[in-house]
């Protein structure tokens, strides 16, 4: 080790910027750490994380390495569009799903309640909203968390048995995950908006377009989503707020399949119109793919990586691999960002709602901020801020996904595999990109959210309990 | 007024336009702006906002709509100019990341860094320091309130890894001429210092600098280093380093007297040192030091002068008190025109305060203090002075949740006013510290209070004097001569020597009381 007295000073300042200023004034090279308390400011937890885990440290490291490898090597494919009742296990005729962790009806955000009442009507179980409400309150309708059912619900995350879902299958494990197709600007599933226009759109997708596209996919091996993401990340997409490139690549992949699917010209035209109408078509495929990958690490003993993260506008919930289906929740945080119209502000918005941030758990979205300067710019940031954002997330992840090289990260990949122990140690919680949704339903902006620390703290305590440690 | 400008065939992406709109909205005279392509969706937004007029309605998705609600016509030109500026690229992006969210990230970007400076709350400082040591960095830990067991463990880890751990609770070091923490940029030279006392190191380095000498390195250990639990770990490591350091010819150790077992350990190591060592344990037994073959000075200044004499091969200076009497008694006499009064000392530097108390005790005063010195009578409360009194205002009771008084000296002002308002008070004694990491203009902060209390005392007919121990060198970022002038213009008697300031203040009180030394 170098003798400090013979060396040229080069300092890292952790704490008061006052001292860094005085080092600067003397011309000493000084790197500044913008320090925030680790472990959410809980010194007992901080100490436990540094020294209380030794007995399981090696097992944790091995399990996390195995899980990380699984995530990196995973190959999600888009293989079909099916009725939820036909593919989602346990999707009984009276089951309606919502995004986020499970929540009781009385605590649920009005926008999600509205979506569920709409879905009851869509299922023709009730004539009107009042009738739907009676059914829900009587317990005849089983309202459940989509994530608990293996479905990722973007936005309000409303899924009912006859709605169609994109099916993504991870090839190495065969695990499937589901997400409703993008329904345009007014939709029941994502936005919790139900009206005759939505009903007509849903009906058309469920009865005509879904089966047509499914037929086209069925005649192929499916469409490899990983390849599309890999290209998209090099073309300014983060795969959450922005999937412009990925959407166009998807169009070029699906059209040849549609052309071979023996569809009538009118249907073909309508399918092409559907895809061309919005590049957001790719979004649910990214979401379902991420979930199909992360299902593969659920329930791995000693694995401390996140396998689920989502919100329902009231609670934000996470699940940790080694703790299986157990939820850890905190109050759902608000996004900060840009509103689509100057008339909107945070008071019009609900806190984070949706399962789309599962893509962050797969290394995309906010974790791939460096890939998408255009998204960072939405918040007034520069491309350096995007790099900084990915670098920050690197502090809480297991490694980088080399299958997704990002030019501005020197063609290194996005930080991937969120380790709750690292979140605890650093006090840095994950970021997620996403849409800002109004109380009435509908998107009113886009931005970023910083997840609350408390659910991570509780999950760390969950891990220590499970392995008999004193936290 | 509302106004819509259509720029046909001009395309920008929506993210860009959203961010631009936000910027344009911030311009003066602008109530509302929407810059958007003329898509159906955007038209809906404009309609909702009441900004869609006929021209907007006629625009197509290939046209840029700039819909304005502005105070007056002219504002439109400002908006257009800003829009075009942004379209042309705006201000260039920053210089890249400056702050890192964690030590790991800073280290990844600066792998050659060799020192980590830690000033985070004590409960976390040990964790950061441990991490820094694991990364192979030396540590300067300003934070206090670190658990004693953590300090022991950190210093053990540092020893194992050959890394220097300065602190916890280290306020001052000077490495290769560079000031760490709160320290004057004293000139370089052959005298090395290791100290558990910030202002003690600072004072000696200043006196050496001002007398034309220089410091090789000064290593702060933190206040608890010489407890038996810690065992003088950093002092021993510093001694070792300075003994090996070719630039260092003479060593000074400075601190309160170490705990018994540690005292023995340190003095044993001193005895073996191949270079001359001056050991100033303030208030300690000089015989123990002399038995270890080291020199035992009487004040910080005395230590500094001994070191300079050793370097120059000159005769060692005798007791400084003879000089003080000769030089300062006339000054004290001039300050002691009226009778009575108490001495009230308010100190930022802990060792300055201790030295002042020791000097006053030697003069025969009974000093009340919040200092943990055996020679001092304790106070009922540090918030209220009694008799002749020395207050260490760096005490936790004063600084909780506030910056250290060397960084933010304004904390002293209310105390100066409080002391002056006591009709008992005859002399106020202060220390003011300059240097890197210190306040940019401490004399400016305190000077106003000094002139105020002197003016008000005069009006009341109270004979009040203010004596200041000023600590700083010419290379400091504050203009130290300017600092002295400010204090003198405020009416203070200023010494660049803490022991002299204390002696002068104490002597003044004695003369006023008509007592003899």
Short mmCIF file of N, CA and C in Angstrom, two decimals, chain A residues 1-19 22-23 25-28 30-43 46-47 50 185 242 337-344 373-375 377-380 382-384 388 391-393 395 426 428 443, chain B residues 15-16 18-19 22 25 32 34 41 45 48-49 93-94 96-107 110 112-121 123-124 126-128 130-131 134 136 138 142 150 161-164 166 175 177-182 217 219 241-242 245 407 436-438:
data_model
loop_
_atom_site.label_atom_id
_atom_site.label_comp_id
_atom_site.label_asym_id
_atom_site.label_seq_id
_atom_site.Cartn_x
_atom_site.Cartn_y
_atom_site.Cartn_z
N UNK A 1 0.84 -1.20 0.00
CA UNK A 1 0.00 0.00 0.00
C UNK A 1 0.87 1.24 0.00
N UNK A 2 0.42 2.23 -0.75
CA UNK A 2 1.25 3.42 -0.89
C UNK A 2 1.28 4.19 0.41
N UNK A 3 2.40 4.77 0.69
CA UNK A 3 2.54 5.65 1.83
C UNK A 3 1.91 6.99 1.45
N UNK A 4 0.94 7.39 2.24
CA UNK A 4 0.19 8.61 1.90
C UNK A 4 1.12 9.82 1.83
N UNK A 5 2.16 9.83 2.68
CA UNK A 5 3.00 11.02 2.77
C UNK A 5 3.85 11.21 1.51
N UNK A 6 4.11 10.12 0.78
CA UNK A 6 4.92 10.26 -0.44
C UNK A 6 4.07 10.39 -1.69
N UNK A 7 2.75 10.36 -1.51
CA UNK A 7 1.88 10.30 -2.70
C UNK A 7 1.30 11.66 -3.02
N UNK A 8 0.90 11.80 -4.25
CA UNK A 8 0.15 12.98 -4.62
C UNK A 8 -1.29 12.76 -4.21
N UNK A 9 -1.83 13.69 -3.46
CA UNK A 9 -3.18 13.51 -2.94
C UNK A 9 -4.21 13.49 -4.06
N UNK A 10 -5.11 12.54 -3.99
CA UNK A 10 -6.29 12.51 -4.85
C UNK A 10 -7.42 11.99 -3.99
N UNK A 11 -8.44 12.80 -3.81
CA UNK A 11 -9.39 12.58 -2.73
C UNK A 11 -10.79 12.24 -3.26
N UNK A 12 -11.46 11.36 -2.53
CA UNK A 12 -12.91 11.19 -2.72
C UNK A 12 -13.56 11.77 -1.48
N UNK A 13 -14.44 12.73 -1.66
CA UNK A 13 -15.10 13.37 -0.52
C UNK A 13 -16.48 12.76 -0.33
N UNK A 14 -16.69 12.19 0.84
CA UNK A 14 -17.99 11.59 1.16
C UNK A 14 -18.61 12.43 2.27
N UNK A 15 -19.54 13.26 1.91
CA UNK A 15 -20.19 14.08 2.94
C UNK A 15 -20.18 15.56 2.57
N UNK A 16 -19.85 16.40 3.55
CA UNK A 16 -19.99 17.85 3.39
C UNK A 16 -19.24 18.36 2.16
N UNK A 17 -19.97 19.05 1.30
CA UNK A 17 -19.33 19.60 0.09
C UNK A 17 -18.36 20.70 0.47
N UNK A 18 -18.55 21.28 1.65
CA UNK A 18 -17.64 22.28 2.19
C UNK A 18 -16.18 21.81 2.10
N UNK A 19 -15.95 20.56 2.48
CA UNK A 19 -14.58 20.05 2.46
C UNK A 19 -14.08 19.84 1.03
N UNK A 22 -12.95 23.10 -0.29
CA UNK A 22 -11.65 23.58 0.16
C UNK A 22 -10.51 22.76 -0.46
N UNK A 23 -10.76 21.50 -0.78
CA UNK A 23 -9.76 20.71 -1.51
C UNK A 23 -9.61 21.25 -2.93
N UNK A 25 -10.13 24.22 -3.86
CA UNK A 25 -9.45 25.52 -3.78
C UNK A 25 -7.94 25.36 -3.71
N UNK A 26 -7.49 24.19 -3.23
CA UNK A 26 -6.05 23.95 -3.15
C UNK A 26 -5.54 23.19 -4.38
N UNK A 27 -6.45 22.93 -5.30
CA UNK A 27 -6.05 22.24 -6.53
C UNK A 27 -5.86 20.74 -6.36
N UNK A 28 -6.43 20.17 -5.31
CA UNK A 28 -6.34 18.72 -5.12
C UNK A 28 -7.49 18.06 -5.89
N UNK A 30 -10.47 16.11 -6.64
CA UNK A 30 -11.46 15.65 -5.67
C UNK A 30 -12.72 15.16 -6.36
N UNK A 31 -13.06 13.92 -6.12
CA UNK A 31 -14.34 13.39 -6.61
C UNK A 31 -15.35 13.52 -5.48
N UNK A 32 -16.54 13.96 -5.84
CA UNK A 32 -17.53 14.19 -4.80
C UNK A 32 -18.60 13.11 -4.80
N UNK A 33 -18.86 12.59 -3.64
CA UNK A 33 -19.98 11.67 -3.49
C UNK A 33 -21.15 12.45 -2.92
N UNK A 34 -22.26 12.40 -3.66
CA UNK A 34 -23.48 13.02 -3.14
C UNK A 34 -24.09 11.97 -2.22
N UNK A 35 -23.70 12.03 -0.98
CA UNK A 35 -23.99 10.93 -0.05
C UNK A 35 -25.44 10.95 0.39
N UNK A 36 -26.04 9.81 0.42
CA UNK A 36 -27.33 9.70 1.08
C UNK A 36 -27.22 8.50 2.01
N UNK A 37 -27.95 8.51 3.11
CA UNK A 37 -27.75 7.47 4.10
C UNK A 37 -28.06 6.09 3.52
N UNK A 38 -27.19 5.12 3.74
CA UNK A 38 -27.50 3.76 3.29
C UNK A 38 -28.64 3.21 4.13
N UNK A 39 -29.20 2.12 3.65
CA UNK A 39 -30.24 1.40 4.39
C UNK A 39 -31.38 2.32 4.81
N UNK A 40 -31.68 3.31 3.97
CA UNK A 40 -32.79 4.19 4.26
C UNK A 40 -32.58 4.97 5.56
N UNK A 41 -31.33 5.14 5.96
CA UNK A 41 -31.05 5.92 7.16
C UNK A 41 -31.16 5.11 8.44
N UNK A 42 -31.20 3.80 8.31
CA UNK A 42 -31.32 2.92 9.47
C UNK A 42 -29.96 2.28 9.75
N UNK A 43 -29.21 2.81 10.74
CA UNK A 43 -27.85 2.31 10.95
C UNK A 43 -27.80 0.84 11.36
N UNK A 46 -28.08 -1.03 8.24
CA UNK A 46 -26.84 -0.86 7.47
C UNK A 46 -25.76 -1.79 7.98
N UNK A 47 -25.66 -1.88 9.30
CA UNK A 47 -24.63 -2.75 9.89
C UNK A 47 -24.94 -4.22 9.60
N UNK A 50 -23.91 -5.11 6.20
CA UNK A 50 -22.47 -5.20 5.99
C UNK A 50 -21.86 -6.42 6.65
N UNK A 185 -55.59 4.83 -27.47
CA UNK A 185 -55.59 5.89 -26.46
C UNK A 185 -56.71 5.74 -25.44
N UNK A 242 -40.41 4.69 -24.31
CA UNK A 242 -40.25 4.81 -25.74
C UNK A 242 -39.91 3.46 -26.34
N UNK A 337 -42.18 14.30 -13.92
CA UNK A 337 -41.90 14.30 -15.35
C UNK A 337 -42.66 15.39 -16.06
N UNK A 338 -43.06 15.08 -17.27
CA UNK A 338 -43.65 16.07 -18.15
C UNK A 338 -45.11 15.72 -18.38
N UNK A 339 -45.97 16.72 -18.25
CA UNK A 339 -47.39 16.49 -18.52
C UNK A 339 -47.69 16.85 -19.98
N UNK A 340 -48.61 16.09 -20.56
CA UNK A 340 -48.88 16.26 -22.00
C UNK A 340 -49.57 17.59 -22.28
N UNK A 341 -50.26 18.11 -21.29
CA UNK A 341 -50.90 19.41 -21.49
C UNK A 341 -50.60 20.27 -20.28
N UNK A 342 -50.44 21.57 -20.51
CA UNK A 342 -50.13 22.46 -19.39
C UNK A 342 -51.23 22.51 -18.34
N UNK A 343 -52.41 22.03 -18.68
CA UNK A 343 -53.49 22.13 -17.69
C UNK A 343 -53.37 21.06 -16.60
N UNK A 344 -52.45 20.12 -16.78
CA UNK A 344 -52.34 19.04 -15.81
C UNK A 344 -51.16 19.23 -14.87
N UNK A 373 -31.62 8.83 -24.75
CA UNK A 373 -31.53 10.26 -24.42
C UNK A 373 -32.85 11.01 -24.65
N UNK A 374 -33.61 10.55 -25.64
CA UNK A 374 -34.88 11.23 -25.93
C UNK A 374 -35.83 11.14 -24.75
N UNK A 375 -35.77 10.04 -24.02
CA UNK A 375 -36.65 9.88 -22.86
C UNK A 375 -36.15 10.76 -21.71
N UNK A 377 -34.55 13.43 -22.02
CA UNK A 377 -34.80 14.81 -22.41
C UNK A 377 -36.22 15.26 -22.04
N UNK A 378 -37.11 14.28 -22.01
CA UNK A 378 -38.48 14.56 -21.61
C UNK A 378 -38.54 15.24 -20.25
N UNK A 379 -37.57 14.91 -19.42
CA UNK A 379 -37.54 15.52 -18.08
C UNK A 379 -36.54 16.67 -18.04
N UNK A 380 -36.07 17.08 -19.22
CA UNK A 380 -35.13 18.20 -19.26
C UNK A 380 -33.70 17.78 -19.04
N UNK A 382 -29.96 15.73 -19.94
CA UNK A 382 -29.05 15.59 -21.06
C UNK A 382 -28.70 14.11 -21.24
N UNK A 383 -27.96 13.80 -22.30
CA UNK A 383 -27.58 12.40 -22.49
C UNK A 383 -26.69 11.93 -21.33
N UNK A 384 -25.91 12.88 -20.75
CA UNK A 384 -25.06 12.50 -19.62
C UNK A 384 -25.92 12.05 -18.44
N UNK A 388 -25.65 8.64 -16.41
CA UNK A 388 -25.56 8.69 -14.94
C UNK A 388 -26.63 7.82 -14.30
N UNK A 391 -25.73 4.27 -14.67
CA UNK A 391 -24.60 4.00 -13.77
C UNK A 391 -25.08 3.90 -12.32
N UNK A 392 -26.03 4.75 -11.97
CA UNK A 392 -26.54 4.69 -10.60
C UNK A 392 -27.23 3.34 -10.36
N UNK A 393 -28.02 2.90 -11.33
CA UNK A 393 -28.73 1.63 -11.17
C UNK A 393 -27.77 0.45 -11.12
N UNK A 395 -25.38 0.25 -9.34
CA UNK A 395 -25.01 0.05 -7.93
C UNK A 395 -25.90 -0.98 -7.24
N UNK A 426 -26.89 0.44 -0.27
CA UNK A 426 -26.62 1.77 -0.83
C UNK A 426 -27.70 2.77 -0.48
N UNK A 428 -29.95 3.24 -2.40
CA UNK A 428 -30.42 3.64 -3.73
C UNK A 428 -31.57 2.70 -4.11
N UNK A 443 -53.77 8.63 -20.09
CA UNK A 443 -52.40 9.08 -19.84
C UNK A 443 -52.34 10.60 -19.94
N UNK B 15 -41.38 14.64 -27.89
CA UNK B 15 -40.64 14.76 -26.64
C UNK B 15 -39.89 16.09 -26.61
N UNK B 16 -39.28 16.40 -27.74
CA UNK B 16 -38.55 17.65 -27.85
C UNK B 16 -39.50 18.83 -27.64
N UNK B 18 -42.37 18.93 -26.13
CA UNK B 18 -42.86 19.02 -24.74
C UNK B 18 -41.84 19.72 -23.86
N UNK B 19 -40.58 19.33 -24.05
CA UNK B 19 -39.56 19.94 -23.19
C UNK B 19 -39.36 21.42 -23.55
N UNK B 22 -42.11 23.64 -22.01
CA UNK B 22 -41.87 23.93 -20.60
C UNK B 22 -40.92 25.12 -20.46
N UNK B 25 -42.59 28.38 -21.48
CA UNK B 25 -43.59 28.83 -20.50
C UNK B 25 -42.95 29.67 -19.41
N UNK B 32 -49.11 31.13 -21.22
CA UNK B 32 -49.25 29.74 -21.65
C UNK B 32 -48.64 29.58 -23.04
N UNK B 34 -48.08 26.32 -25.96
CA UNK B 34 -48.00 24.92 -26.37
C UNK B 34 -47.34 24.90 -27.74
N UNK B 41 -54.59 14.48 -31.90
CA UNK B 41 -54.48 14.40 -30.44
C UNK B 41 -54.02 15.73 -29.87
N UNK B 45 -55.68 18.53 -27.20
CA UNK B 45 -55.02 19.16 -26.06
C UNK B 45 -55.18 20.68 -26.14
N UNK B 48 -58.69 21.79 -25.35
CA UNK B 48 -58.91 21.73 -23.90
C UNK B 48 -58.33 22.95 -23.20
N UNK B 49 -57.20 23.39 -23.69
CA UNK B 49 -56.50 24.50 -23.06
C UNK B 49 -57.07 25.84 -23.52
N UNK B 93 -24.86 20.53 -23.60
CA UNK B 93 -25.01 19.70 -22.40
C UNK B 93 -23.85 19.91 -21.46
N UNK B 94 -24.05 19.67 -20.19
CA UNK B 94 -23.07 19.97 -19.13
C UNK B 94 -21.72 19.31 -19.33
N UNK B 96 -20.65 16.72 -17.94
CA UNK B 96 -20.67 15.34 -17.50
C UNK B 96 -20.88 15.28 -16.01
N UNK B 97 -20.99 14.07 -15.48
CA UNK B 97 -21.36 13.92 -14.08
C UNK B 97 -20.31 14.50 -13.15
N UNK B 98 -20.75 15.19 -12.12
CA UNK B 98 -19.83 15.78 -11.16
C UNK B 98 -19.95 15.07 -9.80
N UNK B 99 -21.17 14.74 -9.43
CA UNK B 99 -21.37 14.08 -8.15
C UNK B 99 -21.67 12.61 -8.40
N UNK B 100 -21.09 11.77 -7.57
CA UNK B 100 -21.35 10.34 -7.69
C UNK B 100 -22.28 9.93 -6.55
N UNK B 101 -23.21 9.03 -6.84
CA UNK B 101 -24.14 8.65 -5.78
C UNK B 101 -23.52 7.76 -4.71
N UNK B 102 -22.38 7.17 -4.98
CA UNK B 102 -21.80 6.30 -3.96
C UNK B 102 -20.29 6.31 -4.06
N UNK B 103 -19.68 5.85 -2.98
CA UNK B 103 -18.22 5.74 -2.93
C UNK B 103 -17.73 4.80 -4.03
N UNK B 104 -18.45 3.72 -4.25
CA UNK B 104 -18.05 2.77 -5.30
C UNK B 104 -17.98 3.44 -6.66
N UNK B 105 -19.00 4.24 -6.95
CA UNK B 105 -19.02 4.88 -8.28
C UNK B 105 -17.91 5.91 -8.40
N UNK B 106 -17.67 6.65 -7.34
CA UNK B 106 -16.58 7.64 -7.37
C UNK B 106 -15.26 6.91 -7.56
N UNK B 107 -15.11 5.79 -6.88
CA UNK B 107 -13.87 5.04 -6.98
C UNK B 107 -13.68 4.43 -8.37
N UNK B 110 -12.47 7.15 -10.38
CA UNK B 110 -11.19 7.70 -9.92
C UNK B 110 -10.41 6.63 -9.15
N UNK B 112 -7.43 5.92 -9.01
CA UNK B 112 -6.13 6.32 -8.46
C UNK B 112 -6.25 7.18 -7.20
N UNK B 113 -7.46 7.49 -6.80
CA UNK B 113 -7.62 8.28 -5.58
C UNK B 113 -7.00 7.52 -4.41
N UNK B 114 -6.42 8.25 -3.46
CA UNK B 114 -5.75 7.56 -2.37
C UNK B 114 -6.27 7.93 -0.99
N UNK B 115 -7.19 8.88 -0.93
CA UNK B 115 -7.70 9.29 0.37
C UNK B 115 -9.20 9.51 0.28
N UNK B 116 -9.91 8.99 1.27
CA UNK B 116 -11.34 9.25 1.33
C UNK B 116 -11.62 10.12 2.55
N UNK B 117 -12.29 11.22 2.31
CA UNK B 117 -12.59 12.18 3.36
C UNK B 117 -14.06 11.97 3.75
N UNK B 118 -14.31 11.69 5.00
CA UNK B 118 -15.66 11.28 5.41
C UNK B 118 -16.24 12.26 6.43
N UNK B 119 -17.36 12.83 6.10
CA UNK B 119 -18.02 13.75 7.02
C UNK B 119 -19.53 13.51 6.97
N UNK B 120 -19.91 12.26 7.23
CA UNK B 120 -21.33 11.90 7.25
C UNK B 120 -21.70 11.59 8.70
N UNK B 121 -23.00 11.50 9.03
CA UNK B 121 -23.35 11.25 10.42
C UNK B 121 -22.63 10.03 10.98
N UNK B 123 -23.13 7.48 12.79
CA UNK B 123 -23.63 6.12 12.72
C UNK B 123 -23.25 5.47 11.39
N UNK B 124 -23.04 6.28 10.37
CA UNK B 124 -22.72 5.74 9.04
C UNK B 124 -21.25 5.92 8.67
N UNK B 126 -18.56 5.02 10.14
CA UNK B 126 -17.74 3.83 10.28
C UNK B 126 -17.93 2.90 9.08
N UNK B 127 -19.17 2.81 8.60
CA UNK B 127 -19.45 1.95 7.45
C UNK B 127 -18.72 2.45 6.21
N UNK B 128 -18.80 3.77 5.99
CA UNK B 128 -18.13 4.34 4.82
C UNK B 128 -16.62 4.16 4.94
N UNK B 130 -14.96 1.89 6.64
CA UNK B 130 -14.60 0.49 6.46
C UNK B 130 -14.54 0.16 4.96
N UNK B 131 -15.54 0.66 4.26
CA UNK B 131 -15.60 0.46 2.82
C UNK B 131 -14.38 1.07 2.14
N UNK B 134 -11.39 -0.99 2.72
CA UNK B 134 -11.43 -2.19 1.88
C UNK B 134 -11.03 -1.88 0.44
N UNK B 136 -8.79 0.12 -0.23
CA UNK B 136 -7.37 0.45 -0.20
C UNK B 136 -7.07 1.93 -0.10
N UNK B 138 -6.60 5.50 2.16
CA UNK B 138 -6.42 6.12 3.47
C UNK B 138 -7.69 6.90 3.81
N UNK B 142 -13.81 13.05 9.54
CA UNK B 142 -14.18 14.25 10.29
C UNK B 142 -15.30 13.93 11.28
N UNK B 150 -16.18 0.65 16.94
CA UNK B 150 -15.97 0.81 15.50
C UNK B 150 -14.63 1.48 15.22
N UNK B 161 -3.85 -3.15 6.75
CA UNK B 161 -3.74 -2.84 5.32
C UNK B 161 -2.68 -1.78 5.05
N UNK B 162 -2.02 -1.32 6.09
CA UNK B 162 -1.01 -0.28 5.90
C UNK B 162 -1.61 1.05 5.50
N UNK B 163 -2.81 1.32 5.99
CA UNK B 163 -3.49 2.56 5.62
C UNK B 163 -3.64 3.45 6.85
N UNK B 164 -3.54 4.73 6.61
CA UNK B 164 -3.64 5.69 7.69
C UNK B 164 -5.10 6.03 7.94
N UNK B 166 -7.09 8.70 9.88
CA UNK B 166 -7.11 9.94 10.65
C UNK B 166 -8.54 10.16 11.14
N UNK B 175 -1.11 17.37 4.76
CA UNK B 175 -0.35 16.30 4.10
C UNK B 175 0.36 16.91 2.89
N UNK B 177 1.78 19.62 2.49
CA UNK B 177 1.48 21.04 2.26
C UNK B 177 0.02 21.31 1.97
N UNK B 178 -0.78 20.27 1.89
CA UNK B 178 -2.19 20.46 1.60
C UNK B 178 -3.03 20.28 2.87
N UNK B 179 -3.93 21.22 3.06
CA UNK B 179 -4.74 21.23 4.26
C UNK B 179 -5.95 20.32 4.11
N UNK B 180 -6.13 19.43 5.08
CA UNK B 180 -7.33 18.60 5.12
C UNK B 180 -8.17 19.03 6.31
N UNK B 181 -9.46 19.09 6.13
CA UNK B 181 -10.32 19.56 7.22
C UNK B 181 -10.16 21.06 7.37
N UNK B 182 -9.98 21.52 8.62
CA UNK B 182 -9.86 22.95 8.86
C UNK B 182 -8.42 23.22 9.26
N UNK B 217 4.65 17.25 7.37
CA UNK B 217 3.28 16.74 7.39
C UNK B 217 2.74 16.92 8.80
N UNK B 219 -0.32 15.18 11.05
CA UNK B 219 -1.29 14.08 11.00
C UNK B 219 -2.22 14.17 12.19
N UNK B 241 5.45 6.81 10.44
CA UNK B 241 5.53 7.41 9.10
C UNK B 241 6.49 8.59 9.08
N UNK B 242 6.39 9.43 10.10
CA UNK B 242 7.25 10.63 10.12
C UNK B 242 8.71 10.25 10.42
N UNK B 245 9.97 9.30 7.19
CA UNK B 245 9.86 10.31 6.15
C UNK B 245 11.16 11.11 6.05
N UNK B 407 -16.12 26.61 11.00
CA UNK B 407 -16.75 26.72 9.69
C UNK B 407 -17.79 27.85 9.70
N UNK B 436 -7.83 26.80 5.23
CA UNK B 436 -8.75 26.10 4.34
C UNK B 436 -9.78 25.36 5.18
N UNK B 437 -10.98 25.32 4.70
CA UNK B 437 -12.04 24.65 5.45
C UNK B 437 -12.65 25.53 6.52
N UNK B 438 -12.01 26.67 6.81
CA UNK B 438 -12.58 27.60 7.80
C UNK B 438 -13.48 28.60 7.06
#
